[in-house]
Short mmCIF file of C-alpha atoms in Angstrom, two decimals:
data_model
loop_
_atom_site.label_atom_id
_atom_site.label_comp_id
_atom_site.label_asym_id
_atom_site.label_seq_id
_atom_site.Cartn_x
_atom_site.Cartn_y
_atom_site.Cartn_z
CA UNK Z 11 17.78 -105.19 43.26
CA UNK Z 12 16.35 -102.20 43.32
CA UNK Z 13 19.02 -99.92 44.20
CA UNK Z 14 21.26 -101.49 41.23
CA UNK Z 15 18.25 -100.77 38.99
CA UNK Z 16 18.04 -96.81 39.66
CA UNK Z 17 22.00 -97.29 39.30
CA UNK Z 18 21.87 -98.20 36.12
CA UNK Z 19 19.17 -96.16 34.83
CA UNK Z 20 21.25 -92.99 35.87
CA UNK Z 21 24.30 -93.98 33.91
CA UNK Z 22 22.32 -94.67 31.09
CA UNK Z 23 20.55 -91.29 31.28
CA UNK Z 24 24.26 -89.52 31.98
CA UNK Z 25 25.93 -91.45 28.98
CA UNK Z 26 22.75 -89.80 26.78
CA UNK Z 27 23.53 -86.71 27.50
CA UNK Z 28 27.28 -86.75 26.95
CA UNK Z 29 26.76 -88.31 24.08
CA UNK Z 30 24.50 -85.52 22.81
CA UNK Z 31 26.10 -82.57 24.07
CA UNK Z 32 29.84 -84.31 23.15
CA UNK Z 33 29.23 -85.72 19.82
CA UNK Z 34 25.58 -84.26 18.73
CA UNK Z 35 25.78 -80.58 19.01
CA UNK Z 36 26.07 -78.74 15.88
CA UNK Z 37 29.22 -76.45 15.85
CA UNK Z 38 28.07 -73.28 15.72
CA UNK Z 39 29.16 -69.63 16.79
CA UNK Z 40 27.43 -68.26 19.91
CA UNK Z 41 24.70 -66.28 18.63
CA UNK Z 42 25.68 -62.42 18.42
CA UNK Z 43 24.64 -59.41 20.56
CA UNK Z 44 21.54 -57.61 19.77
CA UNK Z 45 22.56 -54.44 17.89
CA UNK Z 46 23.02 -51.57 19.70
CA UNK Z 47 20.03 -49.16 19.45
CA UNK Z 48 20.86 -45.52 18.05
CA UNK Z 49 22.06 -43.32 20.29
CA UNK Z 50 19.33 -40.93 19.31
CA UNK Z 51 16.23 -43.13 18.84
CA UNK Z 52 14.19 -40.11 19.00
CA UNK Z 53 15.92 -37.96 16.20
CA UNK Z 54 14.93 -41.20 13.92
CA UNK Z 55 11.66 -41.51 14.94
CA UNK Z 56 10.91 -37.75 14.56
CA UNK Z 57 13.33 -35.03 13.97
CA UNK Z 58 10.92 -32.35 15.07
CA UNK Z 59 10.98 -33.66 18.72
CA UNK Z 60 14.63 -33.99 19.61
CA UNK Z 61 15.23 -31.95 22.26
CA UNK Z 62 18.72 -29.69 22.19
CA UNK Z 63 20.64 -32.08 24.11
CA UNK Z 64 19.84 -34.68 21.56
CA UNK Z 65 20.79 -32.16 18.60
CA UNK Z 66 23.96 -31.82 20.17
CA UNK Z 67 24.69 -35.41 20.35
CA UNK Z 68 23.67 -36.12 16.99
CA UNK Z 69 25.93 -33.91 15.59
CA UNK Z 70 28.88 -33.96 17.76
CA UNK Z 71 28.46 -38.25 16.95
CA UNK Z 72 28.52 -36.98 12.86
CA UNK Z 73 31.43 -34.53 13.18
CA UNK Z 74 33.74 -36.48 15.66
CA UNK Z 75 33.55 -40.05 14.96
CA UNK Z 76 35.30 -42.01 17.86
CA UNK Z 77 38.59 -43.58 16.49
CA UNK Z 78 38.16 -47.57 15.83
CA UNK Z 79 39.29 -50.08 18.74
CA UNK Z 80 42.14 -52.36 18.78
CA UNK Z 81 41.78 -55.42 17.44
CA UNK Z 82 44.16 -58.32 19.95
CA UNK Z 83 47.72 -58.73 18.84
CA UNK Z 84 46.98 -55.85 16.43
CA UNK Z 85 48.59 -52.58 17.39
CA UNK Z 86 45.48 -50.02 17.22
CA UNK Z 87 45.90 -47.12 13.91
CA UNK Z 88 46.95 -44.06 14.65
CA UNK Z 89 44.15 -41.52 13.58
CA UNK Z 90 44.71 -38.83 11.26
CA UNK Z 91 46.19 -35.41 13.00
CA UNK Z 92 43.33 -32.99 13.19
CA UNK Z 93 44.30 -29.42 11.58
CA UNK Z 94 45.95 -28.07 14.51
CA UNK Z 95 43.47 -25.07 15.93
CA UNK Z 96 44.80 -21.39 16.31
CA UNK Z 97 43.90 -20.48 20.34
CA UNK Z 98 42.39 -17.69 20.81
CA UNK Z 99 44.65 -15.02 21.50
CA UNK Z 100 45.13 -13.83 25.49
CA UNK Z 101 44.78 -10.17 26.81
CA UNK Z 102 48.10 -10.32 28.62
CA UNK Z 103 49.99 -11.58 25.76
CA UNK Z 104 48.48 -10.65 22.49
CA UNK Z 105 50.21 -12.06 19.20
CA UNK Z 106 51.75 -9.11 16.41
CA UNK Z 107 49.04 -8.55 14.10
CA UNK Z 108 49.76 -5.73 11.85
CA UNK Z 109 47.73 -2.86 12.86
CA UNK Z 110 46.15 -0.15 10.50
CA UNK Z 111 46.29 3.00 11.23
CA UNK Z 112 43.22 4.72 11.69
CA UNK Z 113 41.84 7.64 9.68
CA UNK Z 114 41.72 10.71 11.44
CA UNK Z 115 38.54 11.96 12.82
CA UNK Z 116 36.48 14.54 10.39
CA UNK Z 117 37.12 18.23 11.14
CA UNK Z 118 34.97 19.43 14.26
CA UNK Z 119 32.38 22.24 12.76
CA UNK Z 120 32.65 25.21 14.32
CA UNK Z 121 35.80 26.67 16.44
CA UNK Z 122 37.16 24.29 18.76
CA UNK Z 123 35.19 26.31 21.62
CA UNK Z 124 32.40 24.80 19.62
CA UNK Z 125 31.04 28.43 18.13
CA UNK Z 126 27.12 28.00 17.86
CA UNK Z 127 26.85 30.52 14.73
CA UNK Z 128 29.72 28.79 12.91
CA UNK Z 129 28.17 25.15 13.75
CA UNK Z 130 25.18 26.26 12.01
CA UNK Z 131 26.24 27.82 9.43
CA UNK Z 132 28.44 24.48 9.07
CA UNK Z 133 25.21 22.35 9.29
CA UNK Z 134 21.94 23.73 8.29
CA UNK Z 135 18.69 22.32 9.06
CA UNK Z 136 16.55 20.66 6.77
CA UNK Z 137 13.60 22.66 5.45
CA UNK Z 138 10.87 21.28 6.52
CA UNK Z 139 8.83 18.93 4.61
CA UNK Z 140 5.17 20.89 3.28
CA UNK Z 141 2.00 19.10 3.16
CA UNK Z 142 0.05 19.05 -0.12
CA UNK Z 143 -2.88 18.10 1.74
CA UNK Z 144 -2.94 20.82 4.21
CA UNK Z 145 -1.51 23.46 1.58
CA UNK Z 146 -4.70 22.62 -0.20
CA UNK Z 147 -7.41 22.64 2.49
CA UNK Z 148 -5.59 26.29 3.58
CA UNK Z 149 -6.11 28.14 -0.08
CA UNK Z 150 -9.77 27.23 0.29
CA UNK Z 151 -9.77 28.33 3.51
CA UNK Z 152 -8.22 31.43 1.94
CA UNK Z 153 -11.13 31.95 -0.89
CA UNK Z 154 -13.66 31.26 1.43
CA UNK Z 155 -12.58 34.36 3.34
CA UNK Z 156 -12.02 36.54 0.55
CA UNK Z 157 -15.72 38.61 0.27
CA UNK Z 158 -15.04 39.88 -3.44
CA UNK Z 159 -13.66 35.93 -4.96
CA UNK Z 160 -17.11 34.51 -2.76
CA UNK Z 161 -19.18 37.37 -4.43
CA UNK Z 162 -17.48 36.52 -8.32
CA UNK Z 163 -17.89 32.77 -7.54
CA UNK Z 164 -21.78 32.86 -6.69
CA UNK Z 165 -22.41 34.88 -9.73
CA UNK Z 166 -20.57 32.91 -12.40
CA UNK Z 167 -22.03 29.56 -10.74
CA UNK Z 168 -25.84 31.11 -10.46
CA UNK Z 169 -25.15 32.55 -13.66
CA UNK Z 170 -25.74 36.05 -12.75
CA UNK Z 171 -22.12 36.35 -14.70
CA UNK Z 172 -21.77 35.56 -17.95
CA UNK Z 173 -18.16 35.61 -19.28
CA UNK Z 174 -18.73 34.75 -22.81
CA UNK Z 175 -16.66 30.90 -22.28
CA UNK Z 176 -16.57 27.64 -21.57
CA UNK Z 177 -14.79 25.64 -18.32
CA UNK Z 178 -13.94 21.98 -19.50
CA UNK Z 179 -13.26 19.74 -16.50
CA UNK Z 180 -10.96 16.68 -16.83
CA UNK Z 181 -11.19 13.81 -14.42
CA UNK Z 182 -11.77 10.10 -14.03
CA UNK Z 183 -15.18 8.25 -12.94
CA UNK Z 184 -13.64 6.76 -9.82
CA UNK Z 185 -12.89 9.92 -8.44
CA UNK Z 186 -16.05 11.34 -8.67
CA UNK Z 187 -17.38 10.51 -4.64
CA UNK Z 188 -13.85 11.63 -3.65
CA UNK Z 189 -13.96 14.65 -5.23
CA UNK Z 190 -17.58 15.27 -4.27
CA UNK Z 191 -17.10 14.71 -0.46
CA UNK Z 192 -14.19 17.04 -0.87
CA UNK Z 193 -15.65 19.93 -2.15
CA UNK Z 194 -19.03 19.34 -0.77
CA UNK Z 195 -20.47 18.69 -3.92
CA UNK Z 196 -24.07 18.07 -3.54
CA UNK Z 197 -24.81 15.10 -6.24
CA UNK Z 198 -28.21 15.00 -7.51
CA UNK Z 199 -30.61 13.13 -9.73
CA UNK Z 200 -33.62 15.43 -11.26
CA UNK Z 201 -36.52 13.47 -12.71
CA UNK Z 202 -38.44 15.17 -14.55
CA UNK Z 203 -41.43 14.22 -13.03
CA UNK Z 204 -39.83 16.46 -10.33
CA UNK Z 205 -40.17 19.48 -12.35
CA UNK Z 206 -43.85 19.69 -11.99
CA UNK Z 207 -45.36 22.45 -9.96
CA UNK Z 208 -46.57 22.01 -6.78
CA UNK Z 209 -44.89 18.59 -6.84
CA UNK Z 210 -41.53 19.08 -6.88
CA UNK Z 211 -39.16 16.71 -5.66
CA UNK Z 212 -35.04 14.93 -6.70
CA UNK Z 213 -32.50 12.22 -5.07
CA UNK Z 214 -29.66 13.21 -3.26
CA UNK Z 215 -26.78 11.64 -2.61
CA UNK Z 216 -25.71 11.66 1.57
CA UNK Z 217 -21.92 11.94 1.53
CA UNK Z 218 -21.61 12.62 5.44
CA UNK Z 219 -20.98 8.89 6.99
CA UNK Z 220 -21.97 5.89 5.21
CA UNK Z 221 -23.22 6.95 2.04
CA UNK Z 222 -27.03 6.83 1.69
CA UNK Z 223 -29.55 8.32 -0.62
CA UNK Z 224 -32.54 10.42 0.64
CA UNK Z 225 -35.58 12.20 -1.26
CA UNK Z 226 -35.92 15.50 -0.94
CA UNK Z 227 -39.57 16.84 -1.27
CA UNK Z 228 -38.56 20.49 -2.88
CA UNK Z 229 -37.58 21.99 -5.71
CA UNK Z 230 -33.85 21.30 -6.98
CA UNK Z 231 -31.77 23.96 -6.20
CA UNK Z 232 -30.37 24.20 -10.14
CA UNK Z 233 -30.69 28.22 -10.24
CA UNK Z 234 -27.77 28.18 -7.22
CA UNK Z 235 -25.69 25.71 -9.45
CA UNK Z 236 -25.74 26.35 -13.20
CA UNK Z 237 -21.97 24.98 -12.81
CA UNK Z 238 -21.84 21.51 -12.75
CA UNK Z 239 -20.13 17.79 -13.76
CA UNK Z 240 -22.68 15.70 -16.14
CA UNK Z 241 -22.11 12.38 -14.89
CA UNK Z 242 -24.05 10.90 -17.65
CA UNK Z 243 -20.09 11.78 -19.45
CA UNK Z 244 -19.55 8.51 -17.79
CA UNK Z 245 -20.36 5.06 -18.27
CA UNK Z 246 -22.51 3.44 -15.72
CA UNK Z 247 -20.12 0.80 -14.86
CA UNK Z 248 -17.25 3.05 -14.13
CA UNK Z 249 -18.94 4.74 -11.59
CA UNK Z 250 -18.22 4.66 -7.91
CA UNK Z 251 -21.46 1.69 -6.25
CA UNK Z 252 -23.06 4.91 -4.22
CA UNK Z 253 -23.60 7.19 -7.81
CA UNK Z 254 -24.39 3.48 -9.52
CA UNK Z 255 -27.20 3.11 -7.22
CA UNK Z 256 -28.30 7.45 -7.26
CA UNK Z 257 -29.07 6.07 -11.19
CA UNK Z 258 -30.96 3.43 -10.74
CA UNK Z 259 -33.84 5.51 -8.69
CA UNK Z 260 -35.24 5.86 -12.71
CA UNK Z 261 -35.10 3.26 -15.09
CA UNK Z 262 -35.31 5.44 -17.92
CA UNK Z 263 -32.64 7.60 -19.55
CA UNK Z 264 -35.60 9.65 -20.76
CA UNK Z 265 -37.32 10.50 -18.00
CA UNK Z 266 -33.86 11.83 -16.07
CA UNK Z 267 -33.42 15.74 -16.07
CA UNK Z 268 -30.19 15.98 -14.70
CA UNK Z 269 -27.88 13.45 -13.27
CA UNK Z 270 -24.96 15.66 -11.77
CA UNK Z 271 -22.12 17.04 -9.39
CA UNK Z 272 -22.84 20.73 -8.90
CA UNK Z 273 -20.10 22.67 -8.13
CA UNK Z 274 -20.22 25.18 -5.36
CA UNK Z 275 -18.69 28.38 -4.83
CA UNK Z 276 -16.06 27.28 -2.82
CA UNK Z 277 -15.23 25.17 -5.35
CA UNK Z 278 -15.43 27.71 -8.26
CA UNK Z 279 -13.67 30.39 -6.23
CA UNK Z 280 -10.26 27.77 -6.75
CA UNK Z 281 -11.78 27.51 -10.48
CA UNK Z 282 -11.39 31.47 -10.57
CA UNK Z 283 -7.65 31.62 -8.91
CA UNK Z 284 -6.44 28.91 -11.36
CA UNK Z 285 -7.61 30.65 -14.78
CA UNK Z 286 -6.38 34.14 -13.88
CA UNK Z 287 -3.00 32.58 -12.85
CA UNK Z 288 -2.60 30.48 -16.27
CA UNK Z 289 -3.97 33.54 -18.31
CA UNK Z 290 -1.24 36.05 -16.52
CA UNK Z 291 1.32 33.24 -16.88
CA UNK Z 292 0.81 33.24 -20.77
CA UNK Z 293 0.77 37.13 -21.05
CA UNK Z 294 4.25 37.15 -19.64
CA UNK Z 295 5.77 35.05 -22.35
CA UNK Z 296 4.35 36.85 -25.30
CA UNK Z 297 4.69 40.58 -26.34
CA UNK Z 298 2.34 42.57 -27.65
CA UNK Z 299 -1.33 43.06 -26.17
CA UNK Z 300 -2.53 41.41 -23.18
CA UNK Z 301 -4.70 39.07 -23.63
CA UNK Z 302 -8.31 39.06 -21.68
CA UNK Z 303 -10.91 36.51 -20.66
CA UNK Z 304 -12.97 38.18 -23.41
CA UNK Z 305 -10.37 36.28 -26.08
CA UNK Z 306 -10.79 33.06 -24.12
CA UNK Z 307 -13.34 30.27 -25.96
CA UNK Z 308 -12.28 27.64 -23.85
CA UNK Z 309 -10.53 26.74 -20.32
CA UNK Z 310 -9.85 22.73 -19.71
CA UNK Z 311 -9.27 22.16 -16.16
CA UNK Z 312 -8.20 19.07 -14.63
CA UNK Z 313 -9.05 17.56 -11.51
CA UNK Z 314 -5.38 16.22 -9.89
CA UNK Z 315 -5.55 14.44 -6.59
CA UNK Z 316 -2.92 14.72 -3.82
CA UNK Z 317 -1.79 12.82 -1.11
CA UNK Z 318 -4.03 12.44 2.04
CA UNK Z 319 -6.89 12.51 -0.15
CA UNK Z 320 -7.13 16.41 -1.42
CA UNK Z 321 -7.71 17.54 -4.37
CA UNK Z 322 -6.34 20.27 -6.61
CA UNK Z 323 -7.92 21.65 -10.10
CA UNK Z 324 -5.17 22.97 -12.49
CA UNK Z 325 -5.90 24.37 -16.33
CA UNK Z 326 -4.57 22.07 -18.56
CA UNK Z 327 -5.15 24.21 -21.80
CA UNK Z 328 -6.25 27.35 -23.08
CA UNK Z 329 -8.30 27.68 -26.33
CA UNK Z 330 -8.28 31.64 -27.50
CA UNK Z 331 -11.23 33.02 -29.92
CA UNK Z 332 -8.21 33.43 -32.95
CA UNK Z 333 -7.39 29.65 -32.99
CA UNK Z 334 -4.60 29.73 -30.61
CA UNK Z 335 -4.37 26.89 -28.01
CA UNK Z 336 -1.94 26.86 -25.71
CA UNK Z 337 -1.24 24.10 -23.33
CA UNK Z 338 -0.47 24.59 -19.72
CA UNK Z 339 1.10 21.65 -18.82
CA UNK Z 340 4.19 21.92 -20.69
CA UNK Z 341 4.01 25.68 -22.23
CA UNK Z 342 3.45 24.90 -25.65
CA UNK Z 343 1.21 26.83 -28.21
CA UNK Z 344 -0.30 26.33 -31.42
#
């Protein structure tokens, strides 16, 4: 009894199936294939990081696309002929490009025994290049050894020498340190609280290293310098910080002697070579008498600098006792 029970419980539970599987299942397509993953999963996830084999995949996949497959009972399309590709040409058999002649070689210099005169004379050096700078620093090396320019220059600047004119200088505020340090310019401020007898004292300005600014318990030395650049001419602002800060050791305008760049002989020696050149240059283009420092009222010298930090004074004009002014820089009088 119980063996045809279980018998009949399994073809009950067989039929149920069947009948689910046969007539129950829904008809639908077998599910498709996951998508393929890109071939460079890196490049999409960050482009900086692709390593060169990757960048050559990537764009070998974009240039050559592989041709589609064959669908069944379909014949496959042919692809599209590629433009055919010239090969390189081969060293044993070389193609018939048309060849250019070349242009004959320039003319040797010289005789073909290669001459060294002639070669020369075919090519000449360069001249070589002169130094502003060092041209400079050499003509004051120059005065400074001449005895009778040192001996003029101390006596026009201590005033032992009066020559019956005025110098006019010409230069900017912001060159006044650079100038200064050049010529060894000793920069002072005077009170004139200073001036007092037995109590003498002024500011200097240190120009050797970092500039600085001392006290200097003794008299100014103003009979040595009677030459000098006021530097009161110039606003406060415009000034270089170091010759700012010189001014501010007193307050008041009023109680300031001198505030100044004296010139030294060195300096005034150049002063000296300048003028006599621009007063011999104007003699030679008029006639008639020669003209002296005696008919001078006026010289206006400019400060000009030049590369690698020199500096050069040149007269800019000349302003003669009859009204005649004559300017340097371009030759013109009036």
């Amino acid at each position: 009894m119980k063996k045809v029970t279980l018998q009949l419980f399994l073809i009950g539970v067989s039929a149920l199936l069947s009948w689910w599987f046969l007539l129950r299942a829904p008809d639908q397509p077998p599910p498709s294939p996951a998508p393929v993953p890109p071939v460079d999963l890196t490049l999409v996830l960050s482009p900086q990081a692709a390593s060169a084999a990757e960048e050559t995949v990537r764009e070998e996949t974009v240039q050559d696309p592989p041709p589609p497959k064959a669908v069944m009972g379909t014949p496959a399309p042919e692809p599209e002929p590629e433009p055919e590709k010239q090969p390189p040409p081969e060293p044993a058999a070389p193609s018939e490009p048309v060849e250019e002649k070349p242009a004959p070689p320039p003319a040797e210099a010289g005789t073909p025994d290669g001459d060294p005169e002639e070669s020369a004379a075919a090519d000449p050096e360069p001249e070589p290049r002169t130094d502003p700078s060092a041209d400079a620093v050499r003509e004051l090396e120059t005065i400074e050894g001449s005895k009778e320019l040192m001996r003029q220059a101390k006596e026009e600047v201590s005033g032992k020498s009066r020559k019956g004119f005025r110098t006019t200088f010409l230069c900017t505020a912001r060159d006044q340190l650079d100038i200064a340090r050049y010529f060894g310019e000793p920069v002072v401020l005077v009170p004139r609280a200073g001036l007092r007898p037995g109590s003498e004292y002024y500011h200097r300005l240190v120009l050797t290293g970092e500039p600085g600014i001392e006290e200097v318990r003794s008299p100014a030395p103003l009979t040595r310098y009677r030459q000098y650049r006021d530097l009161f001419a110039f606003s406060y602002e415009s000034l270089p910080r170091p010759m700012r800060e010189l001014r501010r050791r007193v307050f008041v305008r009023g109680d300031v002697y001198l505030f100044a760049a004296l010139i030294p002989p060195r300096e005034w020696g150049l002063v000296i070579v300048r003028r006599d050149a621009a007063l011999e240059k104007v003699n030679r283009g008029r006639g008639g008498r020669k003209r002296t420092h005696d008919d001078v009222k006026n010289f206006t010298m400019r400060y000009v600098r030049l590369p690698g930090g020199a500096f050069d004074i040149q007269v800019a004009g000349i302003s003669f006792d009859d009204g005649t002014v004559v300017d340097t820089t371009n030759g013109g009088m009036r």
